[in-house]
Tab-separated table of C-alpha atoms in Angstrom:
chain	number	residue	atom	x	y	z
A	1	MET	CA	1.917	13.494	-69.615
A	2	SER	CA	-1.994	13.086	-69.480
A	3	HIS	CA	-3.603	12.907	-66.154
A	4	THR	CA	-6.887	11.326	-67.263
A	5	ALA	CA	-8.594	9.464	-64.385
A	6	GLN	CA	-8.071	5.740	-64.404
A	7	PRO	CA	-10.990	4.018	-63.204
A	8	SER	CA	-9.433	1.636	-60.437
A	9	ALA	CA	-9.769	-2.041	-61.192
A	10	LEU	CA	-9.774	-2.474	-57.290
A	11	LYS	CA	-10.796	-0.453	-54.360
A	12	MET	CA	-8.170	-0.801	-51.974
A	13	GLY	CA	-8.621	-0.771	-48.430
A	14	ILE	CA	-11.336	-1.039	-46.171
A	15	PRO	CA	-14.918	0.674	-47.141
A	16	ILE	CA	-15.053	3.005	-44.642
A	17	PRO	CA	-13.430	6.840	-44.447
A	18	ASN	CA	-9.778	6.824	-43.222
A	19	SER	CA	-11.151	9.001	-40.372
A	20	LYS	CA	-13.227	6.186	-39.320
A	21	LEU	CA	-10.719	3.969	-39.577
A	22	GLY	CA	-8.341	5.689	-37.574
A	23	MET	CA	-10.852	6.142	-34.658
A	24	TRP	CA	-11.606	2.440	-34.785
A	25	LEU	CA	-7.849	1.614	-34.573
A	26	PHE	CA	-7.353	4.520	-31.609
A	27	LEU	CA	-10.526	2.606	-30.049
A	28	GLY	CA	-8.389	-0.588	-30.339
A	29	THR	CA	-5.737	0.969	-28.344
A	30	GLU	CA	-8.187	2.200	-25.862
A	31	ILE	CA	-9.676	-1.091	-25.441
A	32	MET	CA	-6.227	-2.426	-24.118
A	33	PHE	CA	-5.497	0.847	-22.191
A	34	PHE	CA	-8.612	0.726	-19.878
A	35	THR	CA	-8.633	-3.157	-19.726
A	36	ALA	CA	-5.047	-2.668	-17.824
A	37	PHE	CA	-6.782	-0.513	-15.251
A	38	ILE	CA	-9.574	-2.633	-15.012
A	39	GLY	CA	-7.537	-5.639	-15.003
A	40	ALA	CA	-5.426	-4.500	-12.532
A	41	TYR	CA	-8.212	-3.643	-10.160
A	42	ILE	CA	-9.866	-7.038	-10.368
A	43	VAL	CA	-6.430	-8.807	-9.879
A	44	LEU	CA	-5.566	-6.477	-6.823
A	45	ARG	CA	-9.072	-6.812	-5.577
A	46	LEU	CA	-9.105	-10.794	-5.600
A	47	GLY	CA	-5.310	-10.611	-4.512
A	48	SER	CA	-6.169	-8.618	-1.373
A	49	PRO	CA	-7.073	-10.436	1.957
A	50	GLY	CA	-9.891	-7.734	2.664
A	51	TRP	CA	-11.262	-4.914	0.595
A	52	PRO	CA	-13.172	-1.721	1.701
A	53	GLY	CA	-16.766	-2.412	0.681
A	54	ASP	CA	-18.710	-0.365	3.418
A	55	PRO	CA	-20.061	2.856	2.125
A	56	ALA	CA	-19.348	4.623	5.456
A	57	ASP	CA	-15.292	3.633	4.859
A	58	THR	CA	-15.377	4.338	0.965
A	59	HIS	CA	-18.062	7.312	0.622
A	60	ILE	CA	-19.065	5.616	-2.489
A	61	ASN	CA	-22.611	6.743	-3.518
A	62	VAL	CA	-24.722	4.059	-5.543
A	63	LEU	CA	-27.265	6.587	-6.148
A	64	LEU	CA	-24.646	9.056	-7.492
A	65	GLY	CA	-23.208	6.393	-9.388
A	66	GLY	CA	-26.598	5.095	-10.915
A	67	ILE	CA	-27.519	8.573	-11.835
A	68	ASN	CA	-24.140	9.057	-13.765
A	69	THR	CA	-24.723	5.895	-15.661
A	70	PHE	CA	-28.185	7.228	-16.652
A	71	VAL	CA	-26.878	10.404	-17.763
A	72	LEU	CA	-24.290	8.681	-19.741
A	73	ILE	CA	-26.877	6.504	-21.636
A	74	VAL	CA	-28.802	9.311	-22.169
A	75	SER	CA	-25.941	11.371	-23.836
A	76	SER	CA	-24.849	8.179	-25.897
A	77	TYR	CA	-28.704	8.277	-27.192
A	78	CYS	CA	-28.302	11.830	-28.156
A	79	VAL	CA	-25.033	11.194	-30.073
A	80	VAL	CA	-26.720	8.491	-31.987
A	81	VAL	CA	-29.532	10.722	-32.810
A	82	ALA	CA	-27.283	13.644	-33.918
A	83	HIS	CA	-25.275	11.557	-36.124
A	84	GLU	CA	-28.368	10.263	-37.736
A	85	ALA	CA	-29.620	13.586	-38.057
A	86	MET	CA	-26.382	14.787	-39.757
A	87	ALA	CA	-26.792	11.638	-42.352
A	88	LEU	CA	-30.296	12.986	-43.062
A	89	ARG	CA	-28.756	16.502	-43.485
A	90	ARG	CA	-30.838	17.927	-40.696
A	91	PHE	CA	-28.003	19.998	-39.098
A	92	GLY	CA	-30.084	22.019	-36.742
A	93	ARG	CA	-31.513	18.919	-35.078
A	94	ALA	CA	-27.930	17.552	-35.000
A	95	ARG	CA	-26.858	20.546	-33.375
A	96	THR	CA	-29.291	20.645	-30.879
A	97	PHE	CA	-28.674	16.808	-29.623
A	98	LEU	CA	-24.778	17.634	-29.580
A	99	LYS	CA	-25.726	20.636	-27.270
A	100	VAL	CA	-27.824	18.000	-25.038
A	101	THR	CA	-24.656	15.719	-25.119
A	102	LEU	CA	-22.344	18.576	-24.147
A	103	ALA	CA	-24.780	19.726	-21.126
A	104	LEU	CA	-24.901	16.077	-20.075
A	105	ALA	CA	-21.092	15.643	-19.923
A	106	PHE	CA	-21.113	18.484	-17.668
A	107	VAL	CA	-23.675	16.977	-15.357
A	108	PHE	CA	-21.524	13.864	-15.333
A	109	LEU	CA	-18.506	15.680	-14.336
A	110	GLY	CA	-20.526	17.561	-11.725
A	111	ILE	CA	-21.805	14.569	-10.197
A	112	LYS	CA	-18.292	12.973	-10.372
A	113	SER	CA	-16.820	15.943	-8.523
A	114	VAL	CA	-19.277	15.816	-5.787
A	115	GLU	CA	-18.028	12.305	-5.321
A	116	TYR	CA	-14.599	13.577	-5.535
A	117	TYR	CA	-15.055	16.172	-2.878
A	118	GLY	CA	-16.507	13.393	-0.471
A	119	LYS	CA	-13.209	11.662	-0.916
A	120	PHE	CA	-10.786	14.497	-0.480
A	121	ALA	CA	-13.120	15.730	2.637
A	122	HIS	CA	-12.369	12.421	4.292
A	123	ASP	CA	-8.650	12.189	3.203
A	124	ILE	CA	-9.486	8.841	1.182
A	125	LEU	CA	-6.386	9.458	-1.185
A	126	PRO	CA	-3.918	7.172	-2.342
A	127	GLY	CA	-0.948	6.900	0.492
A	128	HIS	CA	-3.155	9.087	3.004
A	129	ILE	CA	-5.270	6.274	4.737
A	130	PRO	CA	-4.445	4.440	7.710
A	131	GLU	CA	-5.079	0.737	7.465
A	132	THR	CA	-5.216	-0.008	11.210
A	133	PRO	CA	-6.071	1.430	14.510
A	134	THR	CA	-2.257	1.866	15.215
A	135	GLN	CA	-1.624	3.656	11.926
A	136	ALA	CA	-5.003	5.839	12.490
A	137	ILE	CA	-3.629	7.025	15.980
A	138	HIS	CA	-0.052	7.786	14.136
A	139	LYS	CA	-1.623	9.717	11.614
A	140	ALA	CA	-3.752	11.879	13.821
A	141	ASP	CA	-0.530	12.410	15.794
A	142	ARG	CA	1.265	13.821	12.636
A	143	GLU	CA	-1.655	15.939	11.367
A	144	LEU	CA	-1.757	17.439	15.212
A	145	GLU	CA	1.974	18.323	15.128
A	146	ALA	CA	1.163	19.912	11.710
A	147	VAL	CA	-1.173	22.181	13.297
A	148	VAL	CA	1.026	23.096	16.178
A	149	ARG	CA	4.008	23.707	13.878
A	150	LYS	CA	1.981	25.966	11.632
A	151	ARG	CA	0.533	28.004	14.737
A	152	PHE	CA	4.050	28.385	16.089
A	153	ALA	CA	5.532	29.505	12.758
A	154	GLU	CA	3.421	32.574	12.781
A	155	TYR	CA	5.317	33.778	16.021
A	156	VAL	CA	8.632	33.332	13.964
A	157	SER	CA	7.337	34.752	10.650
A	158	SER	CA	5.798	37.721	12.560
A	159	GLY	CA	9.060	38.327	14.382
A	160	ALA	CA	7.585	37.821	17.844
A	161	VAL	CA	10.093	35.128	18.366
A	162	VAL	CA	13.628	35.214	17.145
A	163	THR	CA	15.358	31.692	16.644
A	164	ALA	CA	18.027	30.096	14.933
A	165	GLN	CA	16.091	26.812	14.793
A	166	PRO	CA	12.371	27.270	13.766
A	167	ASN	CA	11.671	23.601	13.564
A	168	ASP	CA	12.810	22.826	17.327
A	169	ILE	CA	9.309	22.641	18.642
A	170	LYS	CA	10.339	22.532	22.023
A	171	THR	CA	12.603	25.261	22.590
A	172	LEU	CA	10.106	27.094	20.467
A	173	ALA	CA	7.376	26.485	22.942
A	174	THR	CA	9.627	27.925	25.802
A	175	GLN	CA	10.250	30.975	23.624
A	176	ILE	CA	6.625	31.289	22.675
A	177	GLU	CA	5.971	31.255	26.555
A	178	ALA	CA	8.273	34.231	27.114
A	179	VAL	CA	5.971	36.361	24.385
A	180	ALA	CA	3.213	36.430	27.089
A	181	ASP	CA	5.834	38.263	29.405
A	182	GLY	CA	6.625	41.006	26.777
A	183	GLY	CA	9.152	38.624	24.475
A	184	ALA	CA	12.847	38.013	24.661
A	185	ASP	CA	15.381	40.718	23.614
A	186	GLY	CA	15.682	41.398	19.938
A	187	ALA	CA	12.057	40.481	19.559
A	188	ASP	CA	9.901	42.735	17.534
A	189	LYS	CA	7.709	44.411	20.080
A	190	ASP	CA	4.826	45.232	17.906
A	191	ALA	CA	4.581	41.507	17.132
A	192	VAL	CA	4.960	40.489	20.582
A	193	GLU	CA	1.967	42.854	21.420
A	194	SER	CA	-0.385	41.393	18.552
A	195	MET	CA	0.665	37.875	19.417
A	196	LYS	CA	0.598	37.917	22.975
A	197	ALA	CA	-3.327	36.911	23.371
A	198	SER	CA	-2.932	33.822	21.467
A	199	VAL	CA	0.158	32.487	23.486
A	200	ALA	CA	-1.992	30.628	26.406
A	201	GLY	CA	-4.201	28.840	23.799
A	202	ASP	CA	-1.209	27.818	21.645
A	203	ILE	CA	0.679	26.442	24.577
A	204	LYS	CA	-2.178	24.614	25.805
A	205	LEU	CA	-2.741	22.962	22.331
A	206	TYR	CA	1.285	22.261	22.285
A	207	ARG	CA	0.859	20.462	25.544
A	208	ALA	CA	-2.040	18.381	24.623
A	209	TYR	CA	-0.126	17.595	21.396
A	210	MET	CA	2.930	16.439	23.478
A	211	ASN	CA	0.810	14.603	26.035
A	212	LEU	CA	-0.747	12.658	23.235
A	213	HIS	CA	2.581	11.918	21.473
A	214	ASP	CA	4.214	10.707	24.314
A	215	HIS	CA	1.193	8.270	25.046
A	216	MET	CA	1.695	7.235	21.548
A	217	VAL	CA	5.302	6.554	21.499
A	218	ALA	CA	5.069	4.772	25.028
A	219	ASN	CA	1.755	2.984	23.806
A	220	ILE	CA	0.185	3.898	26.909
A	221	SER	CA	-3.580	4.350	27.645
A	222	LEU	CA	-4.295	8.166	27.866
A	223	LYS	CA	-5.811	7.325	31.612
A	224	HIS	CA	-2.324	6.846	32.990
A	225	PRO	CA	0.985	9.098	32.780
A	226	ALA	CA	3.168	8.443	29.896
A	227	SER	CA	5.871	10.859	30.662
A	228	GLY	CA	7.863	12.929	33.267
A	229	GLN	CA	7.781	12.088	37.246
A	230	GLU	CA	4.342	10.979	37.202
A	231	TYR	CA	5.169	8.292	34.768
A	232	THR	CA	8.196	7.098	36.943
A	233	ASP	CA	6.340	7.151	40.020
A	234	ALA	CA	3.499	5.174	38.501
A	235	ARG	CA	6.021	2.554	36.936
A	236	ALA	CA	7.934	2.274	40.218
A	237	ALA	CA	4.488	1.300	41.921
A	238	MET	CA	3.961	-1.342	39.497
A	239	LYS	CA	4.232	-4.976	40.411
A	240	GLU	CA	6.728	-7.111	38.540
A	241	GLY	CA	4.940	-8.392	35.112
A	242	GLU	CA	2.557	-5.440	35.333
A	243	SER	CA	2.095	-3.007	32.396
A	244	PHE	CA	0.114	-0.048	31.486
A	245	PRO	CA	-2.806	-0.677	29.208
A	246	PRO	CA	-2.075	0.217	25.502
A	247	LEU	CA	-3.433	3.582	23.925
A	248	THR	CA	-6.474	2.811	22.047
A	249	LEU	CA	-7.962	4.655	19.166
A	250	ALA	CA	-11.345	5.417	20.733
A	251	GLU	CA	-9.298	7.336	23.350
A	252	VAL	CA	-7.258	9.275	20.755
A	253	LYS	CA	-10.882	10.010	19.092
A	254	THR	CA	-12.163	11.582	22.242
A	255	GLU	CA	-9.307	13.572	23.096
A	256	LEU	CA	-9.232	14.968	19.638
A	257	ASN	CA	-13.018	15.817	19.810
A	258	VAL	CA	-12.244	17.656	23.016
A	259	LEU	CA	-9.495	19.622	21.017
A	260	LYS	CA	-11.717	20.297	18.266
A	261	ALA	CA	-14.352	21.646	20.718
A	262	ASP	CA	-11.975	24.263	22.183
A	263	GLY	CA	-12.666	27.838	21.704
A	264	GLU	CA	-9.251	29.167	21.023
A	265	PHE	CA	-7.795	26.297	18.559
A	266	GLY	CA	-10.602	24.132	18.108
A	267	ALA	CA	-11.362	25.288	14.392
A	268	ALA	CA	-7.504	25.048	13.496
A	269	VAL	CA	-7.505	21.402	14.894
A	270	SER	CA	-10.577	20.668	12.957
A	271	LYS	CA	-9.368	21.890	9.745
A	272	GLY	CA	-6.055	20.074	10.348
A	273	VAL	CA	-6.594	16.756	11.834
A	274	PHE	CA	-8.863	14.199	9.914
A	275	GLU	CA	-11.498	11.803	11.786
A	276	PRO	CA	-9.030	8.982	12.619
A	277	HIS	CA	-10.822	6.097	10.654
A	278	PRO	CA	-8.753	2.989	9.727
A	279	ILE	CA	-9.560	1.171	6.554
A	280	LEU	CA	-8.163	-2.061	5.597
A	281	PHE	CA	-6.367	-1.868	2.092
A	282	GLY	CA	-7.814	1.503	1.669
A	283	ASN	CA	-4.894	2.801	-0.002
A	284	LEU	CA	-5.180	0.319	-2.838
A	285	PHE	CA	-8.790	1.000	-3.321
A	286	ALA	CA	-8.249	4.593	-3.578
A	287	SER	CA	-5.360	4.204	-6.119
A	288	THR	CA	-7.524	1.980	-8.254
A	289	TYR	CA	-10.645	4.030	-7.906
A	290	PHE	CA	-8.847	7.374	-8.745
A	291	LEU	CA	-6.746	5.667	-11.536
A	292	MET	CA	-10.042	4.174	-13.261
A	293	THR	CA	-12.465	6.932	-12.621
A	294	GLY	CA	-9.771	9.783	-13.092
A	295	PHE	CA	-8.883	8.690	-16.757
A	296	HIS	CA	-12.463	8.104	-17.483
A	297	ALA	CA	-13.174	11.723	-16.493
A	298	ILE	CA	-10.365	12.869	-18.575
A	299	HIS	CA	-12.098	10.835	-21.515
A	300	VAL	CA	-15.079	12.486	-20.883
A	301	ILE	CA	-13.479	15.841	-21.016
A	302	VAL	CA	-11.773	15.146	-24.658
A	303	GLY	CA	-15.421	13.993	-25.734
A	304	MET	CA	-16.640	17.392	-24.707
A	305	ILE	CA	-13.920	19.208	-26.709
A	306	LEU	CA	-14.845	16.985	-29.663
A	307	PHE	CA	-18.585	17.986	-29.361
A	308	ALA	CA	-17.844	21.520	-28.674
A	309	ALA	CA	-15.699	21.690	-32.020
A	310	ALA	CA	-18.732	20.848	-33.933
A	311	ILE	CA	-21.082	23.037	-31.988
A	312	ARG	CA	-18.920	25.964	-32.636
A	313	GLN	CA	-19.661	25.672	-36.356
A	314	GLY	CA	-23.211	27.136	-35.551
A	315	SER	CA	-25.489	27.227	-38.576
A	316	ASN	CA	-22.236	26.300	-40.715
A	317	LEU	CA	-22.553	22.881	-39.464
A	318	ASN	CA	-22.788	20.861	-42.511
A	319	GLU	CA	-22.235	17.495	-44.380
A	320	LYS	CA	-18.452	18.001	-44.005
A	321	TRP	CA	-18.810	17.421	-40.399
A	322	THR	CA	-20.800	14.136	-40.837
A	323	ASP	CA	-17.608	11.925	-40.366
A	324	TRP	CA	-16.446	14.049	-37.497
A	325	VAL	CA	-19.739	13.897	-35.585
A	326	GLU	CA	-19.929	9.755	-36.251
A	327	ASN	CA	-16.121	9.719	-35.026
A	328	SER	CA	-16.644	11.600	-31.990
A	329	GLY	CA	-19.618	9.810	-31.296
A	330	LEU	CA	-18.143	6.213	-31.611
A	331	TYR	CA	-15.405	7.706	-28.915
A	332	TRP	CA	-18.265	8.863	-27.008
A	333	HIS	CA	-20.096	5.311	-26.816
A	334	PHE	CA	-16.553	3.834	-25.901
A	335	VAL	CA	-16.453	6.392	-22.792
A	336	ASP	CA	-20.026	5.107	-22.209
A	337	LEU	CA	-18.884	1.322	-22.432
A	338	VAL	CA	-16.216	1.844	-19.985
A	339	TRP	CA	-18.365	3.252	-17.445
A	340	ILE	CA	-20.719	0.219	-18.176
A	341	PHE	CA	-18.162	-1.929	-16.482
A	342	LEU	CA	-16.816	0.848	-14.037
A	343	PHE	CA	-20.284	1.067	-12.212
A	344	PRO	CA	-20.951	-2.449	-11.507
A	345	MET	CA	-17.297	-3.017	-10.139
A	346	LEU	CA	-16.868	0.155	-8.166
A	347	TYR	CA	-20.676	0.883	-7.066
A	348	ILE	CA	-22.698	-2.463	-6.952
A	349	MET	CA	-20.173	-5.148	-5.885
A	350	ASN	CA	-19.444	-3.698	-2.594
A	351	PHE	CA	-18.579	-6.829	-0.638
B	1	MET	CA	-19.722	-3.099	-51.200
B	2	SER	CA	-19.502	1.057	-51.207
B	3	HIS	CA	-23.083	1.358	-50.298
B	4	ASP	CA	-23.716	4.264	-48.032
B	5	THR	CA	-24.262	2.857	-44.242
B	6	HIS	CA	-25.999	6.309	-43.062
B	7	ASP	CA	-29.240	5.746	-44.457
B	8	THR	CA	-29.939	2.075	-44.964
B	9	HIS	CA	-29.972	0.786	-41.525
B	10	HIS	CA	-32.916	1.853	-39.447
B	11	VAL	CA	-32.163	1.179	-35.736
B	12	ASN	CA	-35.175	2.376	-33.206
B	13	TYR	CA	-32.497	3.875	-31.080
B	14	LEU	CA	-34.994	4.684	-28.396
B	15	SER	CA	-35.658	1.126	-27.896
B	16	ILE	CA	-32.080	0.470	-27.448
B	17	PHE	CA	-31.899	3.183	-25.020
B	18	PHE	CA	-34.919	1.888	-22.887
B	19	VAL	CA	-33.152	-1.526	-22.807
B	20	LEU	CA	-29.734	-0.019	-21.421
B	21	CYS	CA	-31.976	1.794	-18.646
B	22	GLY	CA	-33.697	-1.582	-17.825
B	23	CYS	CA	-30.340	-3.277	-17.626
B	24	THR	CA	-28.955	-0.704	-15.279
B	25	ALA	CA	-31.954	-0.972	-13.035
B	26	LEU	CA	-31.651	-4.905	-13.221
B	27	SER	CA	-27.967	-4.852	-11.847
B	28	VAL	CA	-29.182	-2.691	-9.078
B	29	VAL	CA	-32.061	-5.239	-8.467
B	30	PHE	CA	-29.287	-8.237	-8.270
B	31	ASP	CA	-27.321	-6.080	-5.945
B	32	VAL	CA	-30.384	-5.563	-3.476
B	33	LEU	CA	-31.626	-9.387	-3.795
B	34	PRO	CA	-30.353	-11.676	-1.142
B	35	LEU	CA	-27.898	-13.803	-3.536
B	36	SER	CA	-24.649	-15.509	-3.176
B	37	ARG	CA	-21.826	-13.333	-3.981
B	38	LEU	CA	-20.485	-15.399	-6.768
B	39	ALA	CA	-24.311	-15.124	-8.171
B	40	THR	CA	-24.443	-11.453	-7.827
B	41	ILE	CA	-21.230	-11.232	-9.384
B	42	VAL	CA	-21.826	-13.473	-12.574
B	43	LEU	CA	-25.559	-11.803	-12.938
B	44	VAL	CA	-24.273	-7.997	-12.665
B	45	PHE	CA	-21.664	-8.874	-15.157
B	46	ALA	CA	-23.721	-10.617	-17.492
B	47	VAL	CA	-25.863	-7.656	-17.512
B	48	ALA	CA	-22.928	-5.012	-18.086
B	49	VAL	CA	-21.945	-7.522	-20.915
B	50	ALA	CA	-25.357	-7.257	-22.337
B	51	LYS	CA	-25.530	-3.561	-22.196
B	52	ALA	CA	-21.949	-3.342	-23.600
B	53	LEU	CA	-23.037	-5.542	-26.488
B	54	CYS	CA	-26.190	-3.405	-27.114
B	55	VAL	CA	-23.888	-0.128	-27.261
B	56	MET	CA	-21.569	-1.659	-29.607
B	57	MET	CA	-23.814	-3.462	-32.112
B	58	PHE	CA	-26.497	-0.771	-32.179
B	59	PHE	CA	-24.840	2.633	-31.271
B	60	MET	CA	-21.479	1.868	-32.489
B	61	HIS	CA	-23.072	0.271	-35.685
B	62	LEU	CA	-20.891	-2.863	-35.396
B	63	LYS	CA	-23.563	-4.914	-36.476
B	64	PHE	CA	-23.979	-3.357	-39.904
B	65	GLU	CA	-19.896	-2.830	-40.328
B	66	GLY	CA	-17.937	-5.386	-42.658
B	67	ASN	CA	-15.761	-7.905	-41.396
B	68	TRP	CA	-12.996	-5.465	-41.011
B	69	LYS	CA	-14.418	-5.219	-37.337
B	70	TYR	CA	-13.006	-8.686	-36.423
B	71	VAL	CA	-9.721	-7.943	-37.958
B	72	LEU	CA	-9.247	-4.548	-36.002
B	73	LEU	CA	-11.029	-5.475	-32.932
B	74	ALA	CA	-10.087	-9.207	-32.146
B	75	PRO	CA	-6.368	-8.828	-31.487
B	76	THR	CA	-6.735	-5.913	-29.210
B	77	THR	CA	-9.365	-7.691	-27.143
B	78	ILE	CA	-7.402	-10.878	-27.137
B	79	LEU	CA	-4.362	-8.812	-25.802
B	80	ALA	CA	-6.435	-6.914	-23.460
B	81	ILE	CA	-7.825	-10.044	-21.829
B	82	GLY	CA	-4.224	-11.506	-21.603
B	83	LEU	CA	-2.715	-9.043	-19.188
B	84	PRO	CA	-5.242	-9.865	-16.256
B	85	LEU	CA	-5.172	-13.469	-16.896
B	86	ALA	CA	-1.467	-13.515	-16.871
B	87	LEU	CA	-1.436	-11.504	-13.570
B	88	MET	CA	-4.425	-13.565	-12.065
B	89	PRO	CA	-2.407	-16.822	-10.969
B	90	ASP	CA	0.052	-14.981	-8.918
B	91	VAL	CA	-1.296	-11.614	-7.882
B	92	GLY	CA	-5.038	-12.612	-8.092
B	93	VAL	CA	-5.240	-15.785	-6.836
B	94	PRO	CA	-1.907	-16.219	-4.619
B	95	TYR	CA	-0.868	-19.852	-3.811
B	96	TYR	CA	0.883	-18.330	-0.432
B	97	THR	CA	-0.772	-16.884	2.392
B	98	SER	CA	-0.746	-13.149	2.593
B	99	THR	CA	1.681	-11.574	4.587
B	100	ALA	CA	0.753	-7.965	4.180
B	101	PRO	CA	1.664	-6.105	7.239
B	102	GLN	CA	-1.621	-4.308	7.586
B	103	ARG	CA	-3.300	-7.529	7.662
B	104	GLY	CA	-1.079	-8.822	10.400
B	105	GLN	CA	-1.588	-5.822	12.256
B	106	TRP	CA	-5.165	-5.615	11.938
B	107	GLY	CA	-5.381	-9.147	13.110
B	108	GLU	CA	-3.890	-8.204	16.425
B	109	GLU	CA	-5.458	-4.851	17.111
B	110	PHE	CA	-8.893	-6.141	15.880
B	111	ALA	CA	-9.902	-7.924	18.874
B	112	ALA	CA	-9.154	-4.806	21.167
B	113	TRP	CA	-10.985	-2.449	18.606
B	114	HIS	CA	-13.966	-4.786	18.622
B	115	ASN	CA	-14.070	-5.106	22.669
B	116	GLU	CA	-13.666	-1.270	22.726
B	117	HIS	CA	-16.715	-1.000	20.052
B	118	GLN	CA	-18.933	-3.371	22.313
B	119	HIS	CA	-18.211	-1.471	25.394
B	120	ALA	CA	-19.251	1.696	23.706
B	121	GLU	CA	-22.224	0.799	21.910
B	122	GLY	CA	-24.010	3.583	23.109
B	123	ALA	CA	-21.461	6.429	22.752
B	124	ALA	CA	-22.006	8.867	19.841
B	125	ALA	CA	-18.222	8.621	19.025
B	126	HIS	CA	-18.297	5.206	17.840
B	127	THR	CA	-21.421	5.050	15.786
B	128	GLU	CA	-19.533	5.822	12.562
B	129	LEU	CA	-18.038	2.520	12.529
B	130	PRO	CA	-20.459	0.054	11.965
B	131	GLY	CA	-19.197	-1.863	9.131
B	132	ALA	CA	-15.584	-2.218	10.922
B	133	PRO	CA	-16.137	-5.402	12.484
B	134	GLU	CA	-17.990	-7.199	9.340
B	135	ASN	CA	-15.311	-6.035	7.380
B	136	ALA	CA	-12.591	-7.702	9.141
B	137	GLU	CA	-14.650	-10.955	9.546
B	138	SER	CA	-15.199	-11.107	5.711
B	139	SER	CA	-11.786	-10.459	5.136
B	140	THR	CA	-10.702	-13.350	7.348
B	141	GLU	CA	-12.952	-15.520	5.409
B	142	LYS	CA	-11.577	-14.468	2.133
B	143	ALA	CA	-8.183	-15.214	3.470
B	144	ALA	CA	-9.082	-18.670	4.383
B	145	ASP	CA	-10.578	-19.059	0.977
B	146	HIS	CA	-7.319	-18.854	-0.507
């Protein structure tokens, strides 16, 4: 059987390398992938009666977004110059521009992480955001409870308090008060000694929390009693049809600021309780924001891996890598393309 | 047909780069200018589309590619646009009044909060909430539009 090369009468397929066809097919699926997120954002934003637009609410920074846009445009330009250099067999020049692109990708992710940090620092995360003043009060109450429980847990774990019900915060408070007087029988004496000093502060914090919690449950202003004999007396002294004024967010904020300034437990409260700040439809905003920018950032990382693979060739970078650089360039331009739409939607149209 | 696309087209990539930078600045200018909301959205999106076309045509070389580009990209683009269009009538522009619980509660609590804000205008504790009343008002307007 002879294997003489037959000149093909017809060149089948598309006149581009298979890898490039593959990349374009992949980019076709990517168009649908990102349009699903962007489309969901547009539809949900239009469909929501209200959307957080104030940078004081969202911690969106137009300047940082603008700088990142610029960074991506410069990097896109560098990729295209790198590809051109590959085609002209100027591999050293290509490598230099690929390195610049990779460095710019790091800059982009660095700025992105500064932005993300701003969101995390204010707990602007899906499902964490109170959307009304009442929800903000409830969230602060839950967070303060967690601080108290965390501090109480130290007494149990150290052995200063022995209890069968470590989650019963009220009983635990009575037992912790006893620690100041030498602790109950069976308690670890060394632990009692070491924990003694913090009892007064922790009990004070516990009472402040319970006071706030009672007012929240009864929805009574902090200026009036919400529990105990005082409450019963005040209630009895009221005329028919009269009621206590409701608890307000401003009162809770003032109270939290007092607790945060306390010398004994102020640091723990500051760390554990976020500034209560209701944002209408903030959760939907945070979900879509993180979905879009998060998937975009993942794409940036993948692009960096593609460039790193070419850069790793060092002086061995040759014409065999031309298609690789072209395809990763196409991918990178697509990443830039997505950002071109994300920037105006997330950073500019804030109203 | 099988010509080498690498060397045949000389695009001045630097000028495309400057066009892209200019467009980015332009979209910020449109945001700052006192235009109506609709005008801002249309202009900013028009700039974004222009930038996208620049990137696709010149950086991605689509201007110089064969007709396969339409075969490959037209169906995915149509399908991509189809999803938001399909969701728009019900979710995006609902025919019913929103009964989202947070919206109802906000309406009830908003007046109280607004009063509080007015009373404590000088208090430092309130200065971080300047946007709240405007937000709630604009959302009320939006609800009325629907």
